[in-house]
CSV table of C-alpha atoms and ligand atoms in Angstrom, one decimal:
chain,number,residue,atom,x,y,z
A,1,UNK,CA,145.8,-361.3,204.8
A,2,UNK,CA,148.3,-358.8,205.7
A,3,UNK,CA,147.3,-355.1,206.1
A,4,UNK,CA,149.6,-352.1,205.3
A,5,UNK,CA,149.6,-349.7,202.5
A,6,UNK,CA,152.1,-351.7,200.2
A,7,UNK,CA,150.6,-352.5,197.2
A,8,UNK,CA,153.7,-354.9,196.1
A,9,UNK,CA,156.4,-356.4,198.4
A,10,UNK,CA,159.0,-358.6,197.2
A,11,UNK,CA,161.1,-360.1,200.6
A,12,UNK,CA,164.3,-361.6,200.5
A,13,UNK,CA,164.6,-362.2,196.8
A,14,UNK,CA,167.6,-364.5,195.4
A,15,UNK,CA,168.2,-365.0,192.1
A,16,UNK,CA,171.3,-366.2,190.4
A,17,UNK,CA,172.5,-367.6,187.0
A,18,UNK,CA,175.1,-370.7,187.0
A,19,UNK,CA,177.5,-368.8,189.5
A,20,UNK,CA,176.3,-365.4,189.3
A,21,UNK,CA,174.6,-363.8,191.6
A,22,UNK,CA,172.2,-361.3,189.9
A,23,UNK,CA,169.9,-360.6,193.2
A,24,UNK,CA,171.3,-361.2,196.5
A,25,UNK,CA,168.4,-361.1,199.5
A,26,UNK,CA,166.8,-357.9,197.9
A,27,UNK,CA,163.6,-356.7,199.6
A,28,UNK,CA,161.5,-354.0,197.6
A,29,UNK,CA,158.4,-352.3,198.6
A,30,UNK,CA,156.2,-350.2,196.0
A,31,UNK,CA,153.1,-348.2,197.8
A,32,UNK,CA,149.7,-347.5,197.0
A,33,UNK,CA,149.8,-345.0,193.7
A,34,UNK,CA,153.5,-344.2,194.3
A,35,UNK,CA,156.5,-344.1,191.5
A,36,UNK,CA,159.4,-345.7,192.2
A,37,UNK,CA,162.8,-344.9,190.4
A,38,UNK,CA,164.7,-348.0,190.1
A,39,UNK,CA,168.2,-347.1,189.8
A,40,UNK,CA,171.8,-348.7,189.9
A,41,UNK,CA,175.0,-349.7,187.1
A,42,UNK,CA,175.0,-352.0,184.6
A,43,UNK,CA,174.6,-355.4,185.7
A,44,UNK,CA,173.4,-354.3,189.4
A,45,UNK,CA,170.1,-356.9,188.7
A,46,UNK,CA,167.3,-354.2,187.8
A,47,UNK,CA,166.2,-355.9,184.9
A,48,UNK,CA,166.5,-359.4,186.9
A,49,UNK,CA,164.4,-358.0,189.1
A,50,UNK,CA,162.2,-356.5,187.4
A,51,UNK,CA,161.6,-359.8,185.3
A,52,UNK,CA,161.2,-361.9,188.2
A,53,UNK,CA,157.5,-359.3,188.5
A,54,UNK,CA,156.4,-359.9,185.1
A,55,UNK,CA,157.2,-364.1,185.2
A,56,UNK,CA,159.5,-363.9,183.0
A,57,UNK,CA,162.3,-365.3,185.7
A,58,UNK,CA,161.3,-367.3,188.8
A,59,UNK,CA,163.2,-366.7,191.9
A,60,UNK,CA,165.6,-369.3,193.5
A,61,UNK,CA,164.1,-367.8,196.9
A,62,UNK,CA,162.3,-365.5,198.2
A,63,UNK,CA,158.9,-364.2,198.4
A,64,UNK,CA,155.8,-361.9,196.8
A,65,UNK,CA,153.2,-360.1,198.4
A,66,UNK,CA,150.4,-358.3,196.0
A,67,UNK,CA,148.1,-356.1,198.1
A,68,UNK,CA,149.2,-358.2,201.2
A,69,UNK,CA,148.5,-361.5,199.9
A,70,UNK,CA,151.3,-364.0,198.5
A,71,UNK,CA,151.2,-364.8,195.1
A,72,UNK,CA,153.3,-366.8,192.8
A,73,UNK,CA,154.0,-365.9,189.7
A,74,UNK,CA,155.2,-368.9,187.4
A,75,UNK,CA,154.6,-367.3,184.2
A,76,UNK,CA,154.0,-364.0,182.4
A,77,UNK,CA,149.8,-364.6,182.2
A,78,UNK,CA,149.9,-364.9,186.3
A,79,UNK,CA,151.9,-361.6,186.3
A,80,UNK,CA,148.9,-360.0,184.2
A,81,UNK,CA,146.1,-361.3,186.4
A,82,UNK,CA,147.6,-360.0,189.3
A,83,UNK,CA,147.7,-356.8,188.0
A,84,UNK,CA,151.4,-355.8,186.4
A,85,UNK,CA,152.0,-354.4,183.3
A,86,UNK,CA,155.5,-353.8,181.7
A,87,UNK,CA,156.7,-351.6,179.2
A,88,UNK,CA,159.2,-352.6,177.3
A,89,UNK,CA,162.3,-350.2,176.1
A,90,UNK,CA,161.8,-351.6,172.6
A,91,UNK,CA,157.8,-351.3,172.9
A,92,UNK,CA,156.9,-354.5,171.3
A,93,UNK,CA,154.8,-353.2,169.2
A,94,UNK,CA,153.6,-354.4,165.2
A,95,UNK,CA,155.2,-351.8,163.0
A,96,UNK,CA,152.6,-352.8,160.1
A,97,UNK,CA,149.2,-352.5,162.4
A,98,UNK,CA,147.4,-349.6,163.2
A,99,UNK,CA,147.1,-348.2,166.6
A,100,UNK,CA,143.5,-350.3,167.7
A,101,UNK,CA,145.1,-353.5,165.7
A,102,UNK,CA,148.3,-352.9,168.5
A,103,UNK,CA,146.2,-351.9,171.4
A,104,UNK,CA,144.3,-355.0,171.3
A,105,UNK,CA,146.8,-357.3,169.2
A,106,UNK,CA,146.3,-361.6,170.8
A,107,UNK,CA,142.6,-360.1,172.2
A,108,UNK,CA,140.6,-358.9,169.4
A,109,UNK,CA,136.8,-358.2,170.4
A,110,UNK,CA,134.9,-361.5,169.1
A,111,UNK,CA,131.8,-361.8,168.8
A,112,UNK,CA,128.8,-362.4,166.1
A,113,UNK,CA,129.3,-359.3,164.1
A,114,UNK,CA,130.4,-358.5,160.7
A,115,UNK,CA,134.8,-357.7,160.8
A,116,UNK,CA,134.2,-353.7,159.9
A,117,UNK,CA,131.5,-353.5,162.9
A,118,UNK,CA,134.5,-355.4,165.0
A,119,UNK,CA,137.0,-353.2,163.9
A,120,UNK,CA,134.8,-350.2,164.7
A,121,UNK,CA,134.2,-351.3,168.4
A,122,UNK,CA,137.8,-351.7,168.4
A,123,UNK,CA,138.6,-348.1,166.9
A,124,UNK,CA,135.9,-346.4,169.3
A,125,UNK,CA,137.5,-348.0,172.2
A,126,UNK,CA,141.0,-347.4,170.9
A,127,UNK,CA,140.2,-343.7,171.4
A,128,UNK,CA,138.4,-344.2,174.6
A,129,UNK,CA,142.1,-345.2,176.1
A,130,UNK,CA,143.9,-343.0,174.1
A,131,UNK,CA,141.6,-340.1,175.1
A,132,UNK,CA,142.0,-341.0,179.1
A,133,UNK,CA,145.3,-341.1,179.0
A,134,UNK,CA,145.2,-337.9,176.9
A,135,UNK,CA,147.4,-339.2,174.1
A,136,UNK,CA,148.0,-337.1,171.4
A,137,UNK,CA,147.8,-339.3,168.1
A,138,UNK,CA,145.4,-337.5,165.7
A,139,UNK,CA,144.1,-340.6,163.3
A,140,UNK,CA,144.0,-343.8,165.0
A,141,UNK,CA,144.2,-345.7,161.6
A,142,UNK,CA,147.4,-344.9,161.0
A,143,UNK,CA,150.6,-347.8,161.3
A,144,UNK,CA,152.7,-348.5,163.9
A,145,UNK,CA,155.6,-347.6,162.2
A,146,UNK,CA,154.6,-344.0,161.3
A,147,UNK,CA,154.3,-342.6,164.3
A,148,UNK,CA,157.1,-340.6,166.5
A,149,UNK,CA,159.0,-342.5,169.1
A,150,UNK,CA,157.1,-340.8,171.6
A,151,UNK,CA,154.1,-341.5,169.7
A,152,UNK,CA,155.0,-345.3,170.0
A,153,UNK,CA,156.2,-345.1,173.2
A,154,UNK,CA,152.7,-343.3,174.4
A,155,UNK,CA,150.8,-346.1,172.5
A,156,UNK,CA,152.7,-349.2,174.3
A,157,UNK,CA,152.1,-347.4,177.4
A,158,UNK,CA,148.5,-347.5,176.7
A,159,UNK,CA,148.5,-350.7,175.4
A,160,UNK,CA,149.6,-351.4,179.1
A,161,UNK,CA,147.0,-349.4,180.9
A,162,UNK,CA,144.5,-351.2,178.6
A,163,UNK,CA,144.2,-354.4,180.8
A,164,UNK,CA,143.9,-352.4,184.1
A,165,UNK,CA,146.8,-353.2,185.8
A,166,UNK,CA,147.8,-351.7,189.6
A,167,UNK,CA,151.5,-351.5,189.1
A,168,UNK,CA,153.3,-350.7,186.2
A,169,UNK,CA,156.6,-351.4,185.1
A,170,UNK,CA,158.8,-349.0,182.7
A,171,UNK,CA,162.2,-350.2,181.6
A,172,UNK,CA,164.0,-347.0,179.9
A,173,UNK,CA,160.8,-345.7,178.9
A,174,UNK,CA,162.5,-342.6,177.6
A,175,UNK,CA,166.3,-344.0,176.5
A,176,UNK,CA,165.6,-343.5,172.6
A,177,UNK,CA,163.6,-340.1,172.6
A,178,UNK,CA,164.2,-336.9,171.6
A,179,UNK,CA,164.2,-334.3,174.4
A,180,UNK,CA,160.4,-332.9,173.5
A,181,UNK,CA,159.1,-336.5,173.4
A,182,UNK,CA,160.7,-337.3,177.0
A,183,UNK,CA,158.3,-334.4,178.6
A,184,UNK,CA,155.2,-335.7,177.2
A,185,UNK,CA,156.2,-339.9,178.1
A,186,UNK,CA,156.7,-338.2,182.0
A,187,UNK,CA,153.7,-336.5,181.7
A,188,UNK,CA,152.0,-339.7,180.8
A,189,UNK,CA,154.0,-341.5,183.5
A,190,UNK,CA,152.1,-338.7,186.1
A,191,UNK,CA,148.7,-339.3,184.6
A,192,UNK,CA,148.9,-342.8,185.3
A,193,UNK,CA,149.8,-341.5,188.6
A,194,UNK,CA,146.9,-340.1,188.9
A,195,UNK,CA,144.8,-342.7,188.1
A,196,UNK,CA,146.1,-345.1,191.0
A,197,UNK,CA,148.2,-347.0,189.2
A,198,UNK,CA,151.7,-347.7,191.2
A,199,UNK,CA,154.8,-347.4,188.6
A,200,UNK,CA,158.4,-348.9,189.4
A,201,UNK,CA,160.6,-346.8,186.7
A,202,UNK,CA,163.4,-348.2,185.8
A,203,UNK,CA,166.2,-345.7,183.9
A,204,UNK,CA,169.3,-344.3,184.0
A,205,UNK,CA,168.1,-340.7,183.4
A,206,UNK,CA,168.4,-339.4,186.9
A,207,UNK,CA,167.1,-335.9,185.8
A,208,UNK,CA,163.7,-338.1,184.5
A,209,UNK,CA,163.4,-340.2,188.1
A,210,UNK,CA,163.9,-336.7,190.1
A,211,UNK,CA,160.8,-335.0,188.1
A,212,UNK,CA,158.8,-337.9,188.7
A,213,UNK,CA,159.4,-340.1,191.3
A,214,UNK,CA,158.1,-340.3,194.8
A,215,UNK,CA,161.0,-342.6,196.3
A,216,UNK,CA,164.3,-343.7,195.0
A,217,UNK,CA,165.6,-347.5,194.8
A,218,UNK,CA,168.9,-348.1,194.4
A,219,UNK,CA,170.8,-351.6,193.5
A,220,UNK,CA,174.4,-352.2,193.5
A,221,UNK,CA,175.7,-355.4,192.4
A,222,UNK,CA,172.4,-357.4,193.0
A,223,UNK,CA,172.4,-355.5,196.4
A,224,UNK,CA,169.3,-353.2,198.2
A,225,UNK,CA,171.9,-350.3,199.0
A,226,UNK,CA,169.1,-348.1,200.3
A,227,UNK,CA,165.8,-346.4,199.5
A,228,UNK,CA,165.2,-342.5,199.2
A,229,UNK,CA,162.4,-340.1,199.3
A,230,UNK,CA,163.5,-338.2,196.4
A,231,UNK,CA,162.3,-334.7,198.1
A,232,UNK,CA,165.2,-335.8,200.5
A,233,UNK,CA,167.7,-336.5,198.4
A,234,UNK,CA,169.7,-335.0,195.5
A,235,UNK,CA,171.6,-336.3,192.3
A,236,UNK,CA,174.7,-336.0,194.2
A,237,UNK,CA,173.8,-338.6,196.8
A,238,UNK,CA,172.6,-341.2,194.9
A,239,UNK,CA,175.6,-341.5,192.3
A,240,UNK,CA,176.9,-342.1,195.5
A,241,UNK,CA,174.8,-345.1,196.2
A,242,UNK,CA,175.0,-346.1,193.0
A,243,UNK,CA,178.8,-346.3,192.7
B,301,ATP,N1,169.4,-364.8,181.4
B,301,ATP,C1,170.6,-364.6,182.0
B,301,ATP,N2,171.6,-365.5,182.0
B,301,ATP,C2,172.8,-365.3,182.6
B,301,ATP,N3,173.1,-364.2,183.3
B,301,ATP,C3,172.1,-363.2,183.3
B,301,ATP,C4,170.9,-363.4,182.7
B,301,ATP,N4,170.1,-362.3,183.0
B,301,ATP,C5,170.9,-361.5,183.7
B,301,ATP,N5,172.1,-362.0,183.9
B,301,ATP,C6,173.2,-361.5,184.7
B,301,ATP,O1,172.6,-360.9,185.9
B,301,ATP,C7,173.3,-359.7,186.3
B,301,ATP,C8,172.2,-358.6,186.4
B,301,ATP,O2,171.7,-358.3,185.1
B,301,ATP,P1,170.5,-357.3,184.8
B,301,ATP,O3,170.2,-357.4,183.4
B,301,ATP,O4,169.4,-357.6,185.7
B,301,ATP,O5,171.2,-355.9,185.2
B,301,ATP,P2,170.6,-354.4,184.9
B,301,ATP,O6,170.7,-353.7,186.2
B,301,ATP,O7,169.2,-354.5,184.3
B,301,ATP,O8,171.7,-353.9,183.9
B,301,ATP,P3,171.5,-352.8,182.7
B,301,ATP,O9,171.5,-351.4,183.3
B,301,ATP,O10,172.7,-353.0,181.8
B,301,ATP,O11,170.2,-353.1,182.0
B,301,ATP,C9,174.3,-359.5,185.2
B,301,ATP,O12,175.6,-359.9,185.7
B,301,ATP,C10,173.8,-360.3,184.1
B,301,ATP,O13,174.9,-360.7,183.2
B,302,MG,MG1,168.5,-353.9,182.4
């Protein structure tokens, strides 16, 4: 057991595809109840890496530390037990199933009872999560499908929260929203925040990782080209990095 205030370390991390090298010895370190903006080009290995957290790729070397102790994550149900979430750009979600049918979609509350007594306990806990993460979605009953893009993306994010994770991961959480919808997804993204939940946010919005983030990431061609407190740093300097 290793003590410092990292919730997740990845060290040394190599990961390539026939001949190309996607991640090249990258090291990343994500603190207690911090957002990190994960930034680089096309290409650089964000979504590698990122995948290589949620078991969806395994590493050709390399190593991961959660809350100091190595794990190994072999497959996407290790990744949850550990504790990480990820939200997908394209939110995953069943366009024909209400909000508490999404929320708790592969892990529906069994039991004894009668279905409508189910789907009750399912609805009343449905607006429990909704209602802690403040999400604004008047009638819980209502499809998938009919709701706003922000509403969608708000439910997917609470889908995520759901299972209790530590560390979050958002891949271009706000890439398809209009501009109003983008505020309320970052004020989300700072709730979570405030809950104690760690957040590595992956997007090519700069304007969105300076609002939100505590430290800045940056990747360049499957490359750890630095790391930057955003209050000491500016737009300017990490194009820069980036490029
Ligand atoms: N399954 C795969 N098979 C082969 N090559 C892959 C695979 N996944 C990623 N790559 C390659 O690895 C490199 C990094 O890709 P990755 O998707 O991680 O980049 P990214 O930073 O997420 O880019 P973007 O901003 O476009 O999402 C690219 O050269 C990509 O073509
Ligand atoms: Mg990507």
């Amino acid at each position: 057991m290793r003590e410092n205030n990292y919730t997740l370390e990845m060290k040394n991390i190599h990961k390539s595809f026939g001949g190309i090298h996607a991640l090249i010895d990258v090291s990343l370190e994500l603190r207690h109840g911090e957002i990190l903006g994960l930034v680089g080009d096309n290409a650089a290995g964000k979504s590698t890496l990122m995948k290589i957290l949620t078991g969806a790729y395994q590493a050709n070397r390399g190593r991961i530390f959660f809350e100091g102790r190595e794990v190994h994550i072999t497959n996407p149900r290790v990744s949850r037990q550990v504790g990480i979430e990820m939200v997908y750009q394209d939110f995953e979600l069943c366009p024909n199933l209400n909000v508490p049918a999404n929320l708790f979609l592969g892990r529906e509350i069994t039991g004894n009872f009668f279905k409508a007594l189910k789907n009750r306990q399912m609805e009343n806990k449905a607006v429990e999560i909704l209602g802690r993460l403040k999400i604004d979605i008047k009638n819980s009953k209502i499809k998938a499908n009919r709701l706003s893009g922000g509403q969608q993306q708000a439910l997917a994010i609470g889908k995520a929260v759901s299972f209790n994770p530590k560390v979050v991961i958002m891949d271009e959480p706000t890439a398809s929203l209009a501009v109003m919808e983008i505020e309320k997804v970052i004020d989300l993204i700072l709730r979570f925040k405030e809950q104690g939940i760690s957040i590595i946010l992956v997007t090519h919005r700069l304007d969105d990782i300076f609002k939100v983030s505590d430290r800045i990431f940056v990747l360049k061609h499957g490359r750890r080209v630095d790391v930057k407190e955003t209050s000491q740093t500016n737009k300017d300097e990490i194009i820069k990095l980036m490029f």
